[in-house]
Short mmCIF file of C-alpha atoms in Angstrom, two decimals:
data_model
loop_
_atom_site.label_atom_id
_atom_site.label_comp_id
_atom_site.label_asym_id
_atom_site.label_seq_id
_atom_site.Cartn_x
_atom_site.Cartn_y
_atom_site.Cartn_z
CA GLN A 1 -8.79 6.05 -8.36
CA SER A 2 -8.71 5.31 -11.75
CA ALA A 3 -5.35 3.42 -13.23
CA LEU A 4 -2.74 5.57 -14.37
CA THR A 5 -2.41 5.14 -18.56
CA GLN A 6 0.74 2.88 -20.31
CA PRO A 7 0.75 1.19 -23.03
CA ALA A 8 -0.08 -2.24 -23.40
CA SER A 9 2.85 -2.85 -25.59
CA VAL A 10 6.12 -1.76 -26.63
CA SER A 11 8.79 -3.28 -28.76
CA GLY A 12 12.23 -3.03 -29.58
CA SER A 13 15.44 -5.07 -31.38
CA PRO A 14 18.43 -5.87 -29.21
CA GLY A 15 20.23 -2.19 -28.42
CA GLN A 16 17.81 -0.01 -29.21
CA SER A 17 16.31 2.23 -26.75
CA ILE A 18 12.43 1.94 -25.86
CA THR A 19 10.13 4.78 -23.92
CA ILE A 20 7.25 3.79 -21.81
CA SER A 21 4.72 5.92 -21.18
CA CYS A 22 2.67 6.72 -17.55
CA THR A 23 -0.07 9.17 -17.43
CA GLY A 24 -1.63 10.20 -14.91
CA THR A 25 -3.47 13.46 -13.39
CA SER A 26 -2.58 16.53 -11.36
CA SER A 27 -3.50 14.54 -8.38
CA ASP A 28 -1.11 11.74 -8.82
CA VAL A 29 1.75 11.78 -11.40
CA GLY A 30 1.26 15.57 -11.47
CA GLY A 31 1.27 16.94 -8.81
CA TYR A 32 4.34 14.35 -6.72
CA ASN A 33 7.94 13.39 -7.56
CA TYR A 34 7.16 9.94 -6.19
CA VAL A 35 6.69 7.98 -9.70
CA SER A 36 8.26 4.87 -9.35
CA TRP A 37 8.70 2.06 -11.72
CA TYR A 38 8.70 -2.14 -11.49
CA GLN A 39 9.79 -4.82 -13.96
CA GLN A 40 7.86 -7.92 -13.71
CA HIS A 41 9.31 -11.21 -15.25
CA PRO A 42 5.88 -14.09 -15.53
CA GLY A 43 5.51 -16.01 -12.67
CA LYS A 44 7.91 -13.69 -10.60
CA ALA A 45 7.04 -10.87 -7.76
CA PRO A 46 7.68 -7.35 -9.11
CA GLN A 47 10.96 -5.58 -9.00
CA LEU A 48 11.78 -1.82 -8.05
CA MET A 49 13.78 0.01 -10.82
CA ILE A 50 13.10 3.49 -10.62
CA TYR A 51 11.77 5.96 -7.70
CA ASP A 52 11.00 9.16 -6.97
CA VAL A 53 10.81 9.71 -10.55
CA SER A 54 14.32 9.09 -12.10
CA ASN A 55 16.42 7.29 -9.17
CA ARG A 56 18.09 4.50 -9.29
CA PRO A 57 18.11 1.87 -6.35
CA SER A 58 21.09 0.05 -6.38
CA GLY A 59 22.29 -2.81 -8.57
CA VAL A 60 19.53 -1.68 -11.22
CA SER A 61 21.31 -0.88 -14.35
CA ASN A 62 21.98 2.38 -15.80
CA ARG A 63 20.28 1.44 -18.88
CA PHE A 64 16.93 2.42 -16.83
CA SER A 65 16.36 5.79 -16.66
CA GLY A 66 12.93 7.92 -16.03
CA SER A 67 11.69 11.35 -16.06
CA LYS A 68 8.73 13.19 -15.94
CA SER A 69 6.87 16.29 -17.80
CA GLY A 70 3.67 17.68 -16.67
CA ASN A 71 1.26 14.59 -15.75
CA THR A 72 3.37 11.94 -17.75
CA ALA A 73 6.40 9.88 -16.62
CA SER A 74 8.48 8.06 -18.34
CA LEU A 75 10.69 5.10 -18.19
CA THR A 76 13.38 4.81 -20.84
CA ILE A 77 15.02 1.48 -21.63
CA SER A 78 18.72 1.77 -23.32
CA GLY A 79 21.02 -1.04 -24.90
CA LEU A 80 17.69 -3.37 -25.05
CA GLN A 81 18.81 -6.81 -23.83
CA ALA A 82 17.01 -10.44 -24.00
CA GLU A 83 16.59 -10.14 -20.46
CA ASP A 84 14.34 -6.87 -20.51
CA GLU A 85 11.63 -8.48 -21.79
CA ALA A 86 9.15 -8.35 -18.72
CA ASP A 87 6.03 -6.48 -18.02
CA TYR A 88 6.71 -2.54 -16.37
CA TYR A 89 4.64 -1.08 -14.36
CA CYS A 90 4.78 2.64 -13.43
CA THR A 91 2.90 3.77 -9.63
CA SER A 92 2.57 7.07 -8.08
CA PHE A 93 1.62 8.46 -4.19
CA THR A 94 -2.14 10.51 -4.94
CA SER A 95 -3.41 13.37 -3.18
CA SER A 96 -5.77 11.24 -1.24
CA HIS A 97 -2.33 9.71 0.53
CA THR A 98 -3.19 6.56 -1.42
CA TYR A 99 -0.94 4.79 -4.50
CA VAL A 100 -2.12 3.94 -7.73
CA PHE A 101 -0.39 1.24 -10.41
CA GLY A 102 -0.30 1.68 -13.96
CA THR A 103 -1.76 -0.45 -16.48
CA GLY A 104 1.16 -2.03 -17.23
CA THR A 105 3.08 -2.55 -20.42
CA LYS A 106 4.66 -5.37 -21.81
CA VAL A 107 8.25 -5.06 -23.46
CA THR A 108 9.24 -7.05 -26.19
CA VAL A 109 12.27 -7.91 -27.33
CA LEU A 110 12.87 -8.60 -30.80
CA GLU B 1 18.94 -10.29 3.74
CA VAL B 2 15.45 -8.87 4.05
CA GLN B 3 12.71 -11.50 3.35
CA LEU B 4 9.05 -10.89 3.28
CA VAL B 5 6.91 -14.48 3.30
CA GLU B 6 3.18 -14.39 2.66
CA SER B 7 0.79 -17.59 4.08
CA GLY B 8 -3.02 -17.73 4.41
CA GLY B 9 -4.40 -17.65 0.69
CA GLY B 10 -6.72 -20.17 -0.59
CA LEU B 11 -10.19 -21.14 -1.49
CA VAL B 12 -13.13 -18.98 0.09
CA GLN B 13 -16.46 -18.59 -1.36
CA PRO B 14 -18.26 -15.89 -1.90
CA GLY B 15 -19.22 -13.55 1.57
CA GLY B 16 -16.32 -15.57 3.54
CA SER B 17 -13.44 -14.44 5.15
CA LEU B 18 -9.69 -14.95 5.14
CA ARG B 19 -6.52 -13.45 6.84
CA LEU B 20 -3.51 -13.54 5.17
CA SER B 21 -0.39 -12.92 7.22
CA CYS B 22 2.96 -11.55 6.30
CA VAL B 23 6.44 -12.33 8.24
CA ALA B 24 9.55 -9.78 7.77
CA SER B 25 12.89 -10.58 8.68
CA GLY B 26 15.65 -9.27 7.86
CA PHE B 27 15.25 -5.21 9.12
CA THR B 28 13.76 -2.90 11.91
CA PHE B 29 10.49 -3.98 11.20
CA SER B 30 8.35 -1.31 12.94
CA SER B 31 10.61 1.56 11.02
CA TYR B 32 8.88 0.74 7.65
CA TRP B 33 5.36 1.36 5.97
CA LEU B 34 4.19 -2.06 4.81
CA HIS B 35 1.48 -1.88 2.03
CA TRP B 36 -0.62 -5.16 0.06
CA VAL B 37 -0.66 -5.14 -3.62
CA ARG B 38 -2.63 -7.34 -5.36
CA GLN B 39 -3.07 -9.06 -8.69
CA ALA B 40 -5.53 -10.75 -10.63
CA PRO B 41 -5.17 -13.64 -12.95
CA GLY B 42 -3.40 -12.23 -15.57
CA LYS B 43 -4.16 -8.61 -14.90
CA GLY B 44 -2.01 -6.08 -13.43
CA LEU B 45 -0.88 -4.85 -10.33
CA VAL B 46 -3.57 -2.92 -7.84
CA TRP B 47 -2.40 -1.10 -4.62
CA VAL B 48 -5.05 -2.44 -2.07
CA THR B 49 -3.93 -0.89 1.77
CA ARG B 50 -1.27 0.16 3.69
CA ILE B 51 0.28 1.22 6.94
CA ASN B 52 2.44 3.31 8.44
CA GLY B 53 5.24 2.16 11.70
CA ASP B 54 2.03 3.38 14.52
CA GLY B 55 -0.93 1.55 13.16
CA GLY B 56 -2.32 4.58 10.46
CA SER B 57 -3.42 3.44 7.34
CA THR B 58 -4.88 4.05 3.87
CA SER B 59 -6.93 1.53 1.78
CA ALA B 60 -8.26 2.06 -2.02
CA ASP B 61 -12.14 2.60 -2.78
CA ALA B 62 -12.54 -0.96 -3.92
CA VAL B 63 -11.59 -2.71 -0.29
CA LYS B 64 -12.41 -0.16 1.97
CA GLY B 65 -14.98 -1.54 4.61
CA ARG B 66 -13.95 -5.25 3.82
CA PHE B 67 -10.25 -5.33 4.16
CA THR B 68 -8.52 -3.80 7.02
CA ILE B 69 -4.49 -3.84 7.15
CA SER B 70 -2.52 -4.66 10.71
CA ARG B 71 0.86 -4.91 11.92
CA ASP B 72 2.17 -6.96 15.22
CA ASN B 73 5.32 -5.23 15.50
CA ALA B 74 6.56 -7.51 18.76
CA LYS B 75 5.93 -10.41 15.86
CA ASN B 76 7.42 -8.67 12.69
CA THR B 77 4.18 -9.78 10.85
CA LEU B 78 1.63 -7.61 8.49
CA TYR B 79 -1.77 -9.07 8.49
CA LEU B 80 -4.65 -8.47 6.10
CA GLN B 81 -8.35 -9.59 7.47
CA MET B 82 -10.40 -10.00 4.78
CA ASN B 83 -14.65 -9.47 4.82
CA SER B 84 -17.47 -9.95 2.24
CA LEU B 85 -15.46 -11.34 -0.19
CA ARG B 86 -15.89 -11.61 -4.12
CA ALA B 87 -14.80 -13.06 -6.76
CA GLU B 88 -13.47 -10.11 -7.81
CA ASP B 89 -10.90 -10.43 -5.11
CA THR B 90 -9.42 -13.37 -6.74
CA ALA B 91 -5.98 -12.65 -6.85
CA VAL B 92 -2.23 -12.92 -6.09
CA TYR B 93 -1.45 -10.81 -2.68
CA TYR B 94 1.72 -9.68 -2.25
CA CYS B 95 2.93 -7.90 0.70
CA ALA B 96 5.73 -5.28 0.24
CA ARG B 97 8.23 -2.75 2.35
CA THR B 98 8.36 0.81 1.30
CA GLY B 99 12.03 2.09 1.83
CA LEU B 100 14.20 4.39 -0.35
CA SER B 101 10.92 6.87 -0.25
CA VAL B 102 7.24 7.47 0.15
CA ALA B 103 6.23 5.71 -3.08
CA SER B 104 9.07 2.76 -3.64
CA LEU B 105 8.30 -0.78 -2.45
CA ASP B 106 11.81 -2.18 -2.63
CA TYR B 107 11.32 -5.52 -1.20
CA TRP B 108 8.01 -7.88 -2.49
CA GLY B 109 6.73 -11.27 -1.11
CA GLN B 110 6.83 -14.02 -2.86
CA GLY B 111 2.62 -13.85 -3.19
CA THR B 112 -0.35 -15.79 -1.59
CA LEU B 113 -3.08 -16.95 -4.10
CA VAL B 114 -6.73 -15.96 -3.14
CA THR B 115 -9.02 -17.38 -4.63
CA VAL B 116 -13.06 -16.65 -3.89
CA SER B 117 -15.22 -19.27 -5.73
CA SER B 118 -18.56 -21.35 -4.62
#
């Protein structure tokens, strides 16, 4: 199973919006609405930010939103803040009943 | 409060074995799917394996035949038996719980480092 494709890095100024893409295939991202997104700060465990494409767990800021079109899912961070600087990973359930993570995206707040 | 605490990591020679444990608390352990996810130093997250409440499991191709996930619901403990270890298995290993949905890992442990080297 190949990793889902994400841009290596995305940057933005405070207050701006950024979008991170996550591209897979019809056997994973395109085939199921089981895409989730994780934020990971250096040296810390990942934290769930979005599940089932566009749902936010309790406690996650509404500045984070998710969507999907075909084989590509997206995470949008609105009103970018310094604390959003972190690595972000998507993941998807697959037709083999396994899971696959994305390659990861480093978000930099300028 | 939900907690997952991994242990058992360390230095092991290539070809060796190691068993990781993950002790859970704060939720009904037997009702949840659990996963192992790893992260090589400076690299991204990689899904390893998953087990459901009654012991059924799936694994990534990279570890099939070498790693075995298991659970003891009476002890609220998840295990990962790792055999025939290779240098490329060097990573921090996290246990995580599937919570809100099939692909949502809503709680994670702090991780345990496994180093495979001679």
